[in-house]
Amino acid sequence: MKRNIVIAVVTAAALVGGGTATALAVSGDDDRGASVARAEARAGDDDGRDDDRDDRGEDRSDDRGDDRDERAVSGDVTAAEALAAALKHTPGTAVAAELDDGAWEVDVLGDDDGWHSVRVDPGSGKVLGASADDEDDAREVRAALKGSSVTAGEAARAAAGKGVVTSVELDDDDRGWEAETRASGGGERDWRVDLGSGKVTVDQGDSDDD
């Protein structure tokens, strides 16, 4: 009977005190009641520690994601090298390369007009994998590149004189390569690379001074 009374008191105290309670007993069934009370008190404390661990885990995860992005931008493999690695793995015409989720993602138009997405490690240059895409604009891309002499890799190398190239892609509407660079201070700029001459100019949509 005393044990039941102790449990009831501990339960009420836990509800009022936010899950933490302490009970003391002197002998017999009361000892068992005290054990139950201490167990419940420890459980409440563990819940608090679990919450702290979850918060710390989320923070660390976010930090690791940011670190991966920074390592990708400052990695040893340039956009031009990533394009070359992708084409060696999947022959065709490269029309875009972009740093995405810690890896280079290169779009390749195959000789059969099929599209392929090739992922390249920015640290080692190793191809991580490739998959087929269902894009249907092969004809437009072929028309935009007709008569051009500057490849995506050459456009990336030309734009590298302005900063670290984080993306390069074909603009099949305006017939030119679009490149984005990031300076050492973190600023981003947009550039256009001529399909014929390889000349780099500021993208008219970029409001920053040249």
XYZ file of C-alpha atoms in Angstrom:
210
model
C 0.000 0.000 0.000
C 2.840 2.390 0.858
C 4.478 1.616 -2.486
C 1.328 2.700 -4.335
C 1.214 5.938 -2.391
C 4.854 6.705 -3.237
C 4.293 6.032 -6.947
C 1.257 8.301 -6.986
C 3.196 11.091 -5.296
C 6.125 10.715 -7.711
C 3.832 10.761 -10.727
C 2.109 13.944 -9.541
C 5.454 15.608 -8.811
C 6.749 14.676 -12.265
C 3.723 16.256 -13.910
C 4.056 19.472 -11.937
C 7.860 19.713 -12.156
C 8.254 18.970 -15.857
C 9.275 15.322 -15.613
C 11.848 15.524 -12.770
C 11.032 14.289 -9.295
C 12.773 12.879 -6.218
C 11.201 10.632 -3.579
C 12.691 9.115 -0.432
C 11.493 6.013 1.431
C 12.753 4.376 4.603
C 12.137 0.636 4.271
C 10.259 -2.271 2.688
C 7.914 -1.335 -0.127
C 8.961 2.278 0.248
C 12.446 1.345 -1.026
C 10.931 0.027 -4.202
C 8.942 3.245 -4.540
C 12.096 5.296 -4.200
C 13.738 3.214 -6.932
C 10.822 3.900 -9.251
C 11.041 7.620 -8.439
C 14.753 7.758 -9.178
C 14.248 5.875 -12.460
C 11.561 8.322 -13.549
C 13.743 11.269 -12.571
C 16.649 9.868 -14.606
C 14.341 9.308 -17.575
C 13.331 12.983 -17.458
C 16.965 14.059 -17.389
C 17.803 11.717 -20.290
C 15.040 13.298 -22.379
C 16.664 16.684 -21.894
C 20.072 15.317 -22.856
C 18.594 13.650 -25.957
C 17.113 16.982 -27.048
C 20.520 18.620 -26.611
C 22.165 15.879 -28.632
C 19.588 16.257 -31.401
C 20.191 20.019 -31.553
C 23.936 19.544 -31.662
C 23.566 16.884 -34.352
C 21.512 19.216 -36.544
C 24.092 21.976 -36.154
C 26.934 19.673 -37.084
C 25.025 18.388 -40.114
C 24.398 21.925 -41.379
C 28.054 22.836 -40.860
C 29.192 19.775 -42.777
C 26.935 20.733 -45.678
C 28.474 24.221 -45.811
C 31.962 22.739 -45.599
C 31.235 20.418 -48.517
C 30.184 23.363 -50.662
C 33.334 25.312 -49.784
C 35.550 22.301 -50.508
C 33.814 21.803 -53.853
C 34.427 25.412 -54.898
C 38.081 25.311 -53.842
C 38.653 21.730 -55.014
C 41.532 20.674 -57.233
C 39.281 19.797 -60.197
C 38.261 22.782 -62.315
C 35.125 23.060 -64.403
C 37.134 22.390 -67.567
C 38.692 19.267 -66.033
C 35.301 18.024 -64.835
C 33.929 18.467 -68.363
C 36.854 16.508 -69.808
C 36.383 13.677 -67.300
C 32.659 13.485 -68.035
C 33.236 13.322 -71.801
C 35.851 10.610 -71.382
C 33.284 8.554 -69.475
C 30.304 9.469 -71.665
C 31.281 10.601 -75.179
C 29.242 13.351 -76.800
C 28.904 17.121 -76.547
C 29.053 18.734 -73.107
C 26.614 21.615 -72.814
C 26.665 22.401 -69.088
C 28.630 21.855 -65.889
C 27.599 22.973 -62.416
C 28.667 22.389 -58.834
C 25.650 20.734 -57.256
C 25.523 19.197 -53.764
C 29.272 18.790 -53.457
C 29.969 17.421 -56.960
C 30.253 18.550 -60.547
C 27.154 17.680 -62.570
C 27.834 17.676 -66.306
C 25.132 17.497 -68.985
C 26.225 15.600 -72.078
C 24.333 15.341 -75.359
C 25.183 11.956 -76.841
C 25.778 11.261 -80.506
C 22.358 9.594 -80.585
C 20.760 12.815 -79.254
C 20.218 11.187 -75.870
C 20.935 13.240 -72.758
C 23.180 12.081 -69.923
C 23.965 13.555 -66.506
C 27.478 12.732 -65.267
C 28.636 13.453 -61.702
C 32.325 14.131 -61.083
C 34.130 14.351 -57.743
C 35.607 17.889 -57.380
C 38.539 16.636 -55.350
C 39.729 13.652 -57.392
C 38.122 14.074 -60.821
C 36.679 10.563 -60.562
C 33.314 9.960 -62.216
C 30.834 9.118 -59.460
C 28.077 7.957 -61.769
C 25.959 8.753 -64.806
C 22.262 8.611 -65.607
C 20.068 9.193 -68.634
C 17.880 12.313 -68.832
C 14.657 12.738 -70.790
C 15.306 16.223 -72.204
C 13.902 16.776 -75.706
C 15.751 19.900 -76.864
C 18.594 18.182 -78.727
C 17.629 19.850 -82.020
C 17.758 23.360 -80.516
C 21.136 22.682 -78.919
C 22.592 21.308 -82.150
C 21.353 24.405 -84.001
C 22.856 26.772 -81.411
C 26.243 25.042 -81.616
C 26.318 24.839 -85.411
C 29.392 26.625 -86.720
C 30.729 27.332 -83.229
C 34.402 26.791 -82.412
C 34.395 27.175 -78.610
C 33.473 24.155 -76.518
C 32.115 24.190 -72.977
C 35.572 23.260 -71.674
C 37.217 26.099 -73.569
C 34.569 28.517 -72.320
C 35.237 27.368 -68.756
C 38.983 27.919 -69.161
C 38.396 31.388 -70.615
C 36.089 32.383 -67.729
C 38.566 31.014 -65.171
C 40.576 34.191 -65.691
C 37.774 36.026 -63.846
C 37.559 33.723 -60.804
C 36.753 30.156 -59.808
C 34.199 28.857 -62.306
C 31.237 27.267 -60.537
C 29.042 26.743 -63.599
C 29.061 27.005 -67.363
C 26.143 26.327 -69.687
C 24.944 26.923 -73.211
C 22.368 29.636 -73.832
C 20.756 28.249 -76.978
C 18.472 31.279 -77.301
C 21.202 33.948 -77.402
C 23.871 31.607 -78.820
C 26.613 31.871 -76.253
C 28.107 30.288 -73.156
C 27.069 31.578 -69.739
C 29.575 31.184 -66.915
C 29.423 31.983 -63.222
C 32.530 32.614 -61.162
C 33.168 33.055 -57.457
C 35.951 35.270 -56.175
C 38.109 34.406 -53.163
C 36.009 36.774 -51.050
C 32.818 34.920 -51.973
C 31.378 37.358 -54.522
C 29.710 35.845 -57.585
C 29.786 37.215 -61.135
C 28.077 36.189 -64.383
C 29.885 36.198 -67.711
C 29.221 35.465 -71.366
C 31.703 33.653 -73.579
C 31.384 34.071 -77.329
C 30.861 30.817 -79.230
C 33.150 31.911 -82.038
C 35.940 33.958 -80.490
C 35.910 32.811 -76.869
C 35.862 36.451 -75.726
C 34.633 36.910 -72.150
C 32.310 39.816 -71.375
C 30.163 40.740 -68.407
C 26.655 39.307 -68.604
C 24.264 42.204 -69.170
C 22.057 40.822 -66.397
C 24.900 41.204 -63.867
C 24.495 44.585 -62.152
C 27.973 44.566 -60.593
C 30.709 46.770 -62.015
C 33.201 45.068 -64.307
